[in-house]
Coordinates of C-alpha atoms and ligand atoms in Angstrom, one line a residue:
M1 CA 98.5 -24.0 123.4
I2 CA 98.2 -27.0 121.2
D3 CA 100.4 -30.1 121.6
L4 CA 100.8 -31.9 118.3
H5 CA 102.8 -34.9 119.6
S6 CA 102.0 -37.0 122.6
H7 CA 101.8 -40.6 123.8
V8 CA 98.9 -40.0 126.0
L9 CA 96.8 -43.0 125.0
P10 CA 97.2 -45.7 127.7
D11 CA 98.5 -49.2 126.9
V12 CA 99.0 -48.6 123.2
D13 CA 102.8 -48.0 122.9
D14 CA 105.6 -47.0 125.3
G15 CA 103.5 -44.0 126.4
T16 CA 101.2 -43.9 129.5
R17 CA 100.5 -47.3 131.1
S18 CA 97.1 -46.7 132.6
L19 CA 94.1 -44.4 132.6
E20 CA 95.4 -42.9 135.8
E21 CA 98.7 -41.9 134.1
A22 CA 96.9 -40.5 131.1
R23 CA 94.7 -38.4 133.4
A24 CA 97.8 -37.2 135.3
L25 CA 99.6 -36.3 132.0
A26 CA 96.5 -34.5 130.8
R27 CA 96.1 -32.5 134.0
S28 CA 99.7 -31.4 133.9
A29 CA 99.3 -30.3 130.3
V30 CA 96.2 -28.3 131.2
E31 CA 98.1 -26.7 134.1
D32 CA 100.8 -25.8 131.6
G33 CA 98.2 -24.0 129.4
V34 CA 97.5 -26.7 126.8
T35 CA 93.9 -26.9 125.5
R36 CA 94.2 -29.4 122.6
M37 CA 96.5 -32.5 122.5
V38 CA 96.9 -34.8 119.5
A39 CA 97.3 -38.5 120.5
T40 CA 100.2 -39.7 118.3
P41 CA 100.9 -43.4 119.3
H42 CA 103.8 -45.1 117.5
V43 CA 103.0 -46.9 114.3
R44 CA 106.2 -48.8 113.7
G45 CA 107.7 -52.4 113.9
D46 CA 107.7 -52.6 117.7
W47 CA 104.3 -50.8 118.2
P48 CA 102.2 -51.5 115.1
T49 CA 99.2 -49.5 116.2
T50 CA 96.2 -49.8 113.9
P51 CA 93.8 -46.9 113.1
E52 CA 91.0 -48.8 114.9
R53 CA 93.1 -49.1 118.1
M54 CA 94.1 -45.4 118.0
E55 CA 90.5 -44.3 117.4
R56 CA 89.2 -46.5 120.2
G57 CA 91.8 -45.0 122.6
V58 CA 90.8 -41.4 121.6
A59 CA 87.1 -42.2 122.2
E60 CA 87.9 -43.7 125.6
L61 CA 90.0 -40.8 126.7
R62 CA 87.4 -38.2 125.5
A63 CA 84.6 -40.0 127.4
D64 CA 86.8 -40.3 130.6
F65 CA 88.1 -36.7 130.5
A66 CA 84.5 -35.5 130.1
L67 CA 83.4 -37.5 133.2
E68 CA 86.5 -36.4 135.1
G69 CA 86.1 -32.7 134.1
I70 CA 89.6 -32.5 132.5
P71 CA 89.4 -29.6 130.0
L72 CA 91.7 -31.1 127.4
E73 CA 90.5 -31.9 123.9
I74 CA 92.1 -35.1 122.5
L75 CA 92.5 -35.4 118.8
H76 CA 93.4 -38.3 116.4
G77 CA 96.9 -38.8 115.1
A78 CA 99.9 -41.1 115.0
E79 CA 103.7 -41.0 114.8
L80 CA 104.5 -42.9 111.7
S81 CA 107.8 -44.6 111.2
I82 CA 109.3 -44.6 107.7
E83 CA 109.6 -48.4 107.6
R84 CA 105.9 -48.9 108.3
L85 CA 104.7 -46.3 105.8
G86 CA 104.6 -48.8 102.9
E87 CA 102.1 -51.0 104.7
L88 CA 99.5 -48.3 105.2
N89 CA 96.8 -47.7 102.6
P90 CA 95.5 -44.2 101.8
D91 CA 92.5 -44.7 104.2
D92 CA 94.9 -45.7 107.1
L93 CA 97.0 -42.5 106.3
L94 CA 93.9 -40.3 106.4
R95 CA 92.8 -41.7 109.7
F96 CA 96.3 -41.3 111.1
S97 CA 96.6 -37.7 109.9
L98 CA 96.8 -35.0 112.6
G99 CA 93.2 -34.2 113.8
Q100 CA 92.2 -36.5 110.8
N101 CA 92.5 -33.4 108.6
G102 CA 93.7 -35.4 105.6
R103 CA 96.6 -32.9 105.1
Y104 CA 99.4 -33.5 107.6
V105 CA 100.9 -36.6 109.2
L106 CA 103.5 -36.8 111.9
L107 CA 106.6 -38.7 110.6
E108 CA 109.2 -39.9 113.0
C109 CA 112.7 -38.8 112.2
P110 CA 115.2 -41.7 112.6
Y111 CA 117.3 -41.6 115.7
F112 CA 120.5 -43.2 114.3
S113 CA 120.5 -43.3 110.5
S114 CA 120.6 -40.4 108.1
Y115 CA 117.8 -37.8 107.7
V116 CA 118.0 -38.6 104.0
E117 CA 115.9 -41.7 104.6
L118 CA 113.0 -39.4 105.1
V119 CA 113.1 -38.2 101.5
P120 CA 111.4 -41.1 99.8
A121 CA 108.8 -41.2 102.6
I122 CA 108.0 -37.5 102.2
K123 CA 107.7 -38.0 98.4
A124 CA 105.4 -41.0 98.8
L125 CA 103.2 -39.1 101.2
S126 CA 102.9 -36.1 98.8
K127 CA 101.8 -38.4 96.1
V128 CA 98.6 -39.1 98.1
G129 CA 98.2 -35.5 99.0
L130 CA 99.7 -35.5 102.4
A131 CA 102.5 -33.4 103.9
A132 CA 104.9 -34.7 106.6
V133 CA 105.5 -32.9 109.9
V134 CA 108.9 -34.3 110.7
A135 CA 109.1 -35.1 114.5
H136 CA 112.2 -34.1 116.5
P137 CA 114.9 -33.9 113.7
E138 CA 117.1 -32.1 116.3
R139 CA 117.7 -35.5 117.9
N140 CA 119.2 -37.0 114.7
P141 CA 123.0 -37.1 114.5
T142 CA 123.2 -36.1 110.8
I143 CA 121.0 -33.0 111.5
Q144 CA 123.0 -32.3 114.6
E145 CA 126.1 -32.3 112.5
R146 CA 124.7 -29.7 110.1
P147 CA 121.2 -28.3 111.0
A148 CA 120.8 -26.5 107.7
R149 CA 120.4 -29.9 106.0
I150 CA 116.8 -29.9 107.1
S151 CA 116.1 -27.3 104.3
A152 CA 116.2 -30.2 101.8
L153 CA 113.1 -31.7 103.5
L154 CA 111.3 -28.3 103.7
A155 CA 111.9 -27.9 100.0
L156 CA 109.8 -31.1 99.6
G157 CA 106.9 -29.5 101.5
A158 CA 107.7 -31.0 104.9
L159 CA 107.2 -29.1 108.2
V160 CA 109.3 -29.5 111.3
Q161 CA 108.3 -30.2 114.9
V162 CA 110.9 -29.9 117.7
T163 CA 110.5 -31.4 121.1
A164 CA 109.9 -29.0 124.1
G165 CA 112.6 -30.8 126.1
S166 CA 115.2 -30.2 123.4
I167 CA 114.5 -26.4 123.3
D168 CA 114.9 -25.9 127.0
G169 CA 117.8 -28.4 127.5
R170 CA 116.1 -31.3 129.2
L171 CA 117.2 -33.7 126.4
G172 CA 120.8 -32.8 126.4
R173 CA 123.3 -30.3 124.9
S174 CA 123.4 -31.7 121.3
A175 CA 119.6 -31.6 121.0
E176 CA 119.4 -28.2 122.6
R177 CA 122.1 -26.7 120.4
T178 CA 120.5 -28.2 117.2
A179 CA 116.9 -27.1 118.2
S180 CA 118.2 -23.6 118.8
A181 CA 120.0 -23.5 115.4
L182 CA 116.8 -24.8 113.6
V183 CA 114.7 -22.1 115.3
E184 CA 117.4 -19.5 114.4
L185 CA 117.3 -20.6 110.8
G186 CA 113.5 -20.3 110.7
Y187 CA 113.1 -24.0 110.0
V188 CA 110.7 -24.9 112.8
H189 CA 106.9 -24.9 112.6
A190 CA 105.8 -26.3 116.0
I191 CA 107.0 -27.2 119.5
A192 CA 105.4 -30.3 121.0
S193 CA 105.8 -32.3 124.2
D194 CA 106.3 -35.9 122.8
A195 CA 105.2 -36.7 126.4
H196 CA 105.2 -40.4 127.2
G197 CA 104.0 -40.2 130.8
P198 CA 103.2 -37.8 133.6
H199 CA 106.8 -37.8 134.9
I200 CA 108.8 -38.4 131.7
R201 CA 109.3 -35.2 129.6
E202 CA 105.9 -34.1 130.8
G203 CA 104.3 -31.2 129.0
G204 CA 106.7 -28.3 129.4
L205 CA 105.4 -26.3 126.4
A206 CA 105.2 -23.1 128.3
A207 CA 108.8 -23.4 129.5
A208 CA 109.9 -24.2 125.9
A209 CA 108.0 -21.3 124.4
A210 CA 109.7 -19.0 126.9
A211 CA 113.1 -20.5 126.2
V212 CA 112.8 -19.6 122.5
G213 CA 113.8 -16.1 123.5
D214 CA 111.2 -14.2 121.4
S215 CA 107.7 -14.2 122.9
A216 CA 105.9 -13.7 119.5
L217 CA 107.7 -16.6 118.0
G218 CA 107.1 -18.8 121.1
T219 CA 103.4 -18.1 120.7
Y220 CA 103.6 -18.8 117.0
L221 CA 105.2 -22.2 117.6
T222 CA 102.9 -23.4 120.3
E223 CA 99.6 -21.8 119.3
E224 CA 99.2 -20.2 115.8
A225 CA 101.2 -22.6 113.6
P226 CA 99.9 -25.8 115.3
A227 CA 96.4 -24.4 114.9
A228 CA 97.0 -23.9 111.2
I229 CA 98.5 -27.4 110.9
L230 CA 95.3 -28.9 112.5
A231 CA 93.1 -26.8 110.3
G232 CA 95.0 -28.2 107.3
E233 CA 96.3 -24.8 106.2
S234 CA 99.7 -23.9 104.7
V235 CA 102.1 -22.9 107.4
A236 CA 105.0 -20.4 106.9
T237 CA 108.2 -20.5 108.9
R238 CA 109.2 -17.5 111.1
V239 CA 112.6 -16.5 112.3
R240 CA 113.6 -15.3 115.7
A241 CA 113.4 -11.5 116.0
R242 CA 116.9 -10.0 116.1
R243 CA 117.8 -8.4 119.4
R244 CA 117.7 -4.7 119.2
W245 CA 120.6 -2.6 120.2
P246 CA 120.0 0.1 122.8
F247 CA 120.4 3.8 122.1
G248 CA 118.9 3.7 118.6
F249 CA 121.4 1.5 116.8
S250 CA 119.8 -1.3 114.8
Ligands
FE2_301 FE1 106.9 -39.6 119.9

């Protein structure tokens, strides 16, 4: 599986606090079946990570994991906040894009204000040829109120990442109900861990993929669609297969 959203870089944001914690997180992800993990440190007011800092962190983890024999490929990325976006130049955005593919960036969905605030950010990104992958909209109250609202962002070319802990209920009932509705509506393109440490919301992609309730769709959301996103390809949504009635009814 591919994990598009993680705070694995040590001492950069509120993610792992040491190399030991980063190794522990990586080992638990490998155990869970993850082969590639994008390092997406916060780039926002409280954690204004620079491209240089992120790239240095990725280089350090790659070197360390090679020495330690941890079979997890770490890729470049960031979780961009909407308020910070205006201060980044096109080169910064390129370096912060997922896998540095120059096509997709991870955009943090606000936790308290309206999802509508994402609209100008998504439009600004598309002006420089980038598409947003909106991180965990299922945790936003205005999306929880009416999940179908997310279609307004999809219409602008955005993709949607939900957090593994929302799908399988670890992040509470509202997030679970909303994540399930988004999957049901076919508005989700990837499930990612958003792991901040070895013991907080660790990995859990396999459990979340199983909790989707459709194994082909679970595979799509944790393997095929994230691979296409990293490759900079267009990504279609898929809906959950309808449960078949027994005895030949359909
Ligand atoms: Fe995050």
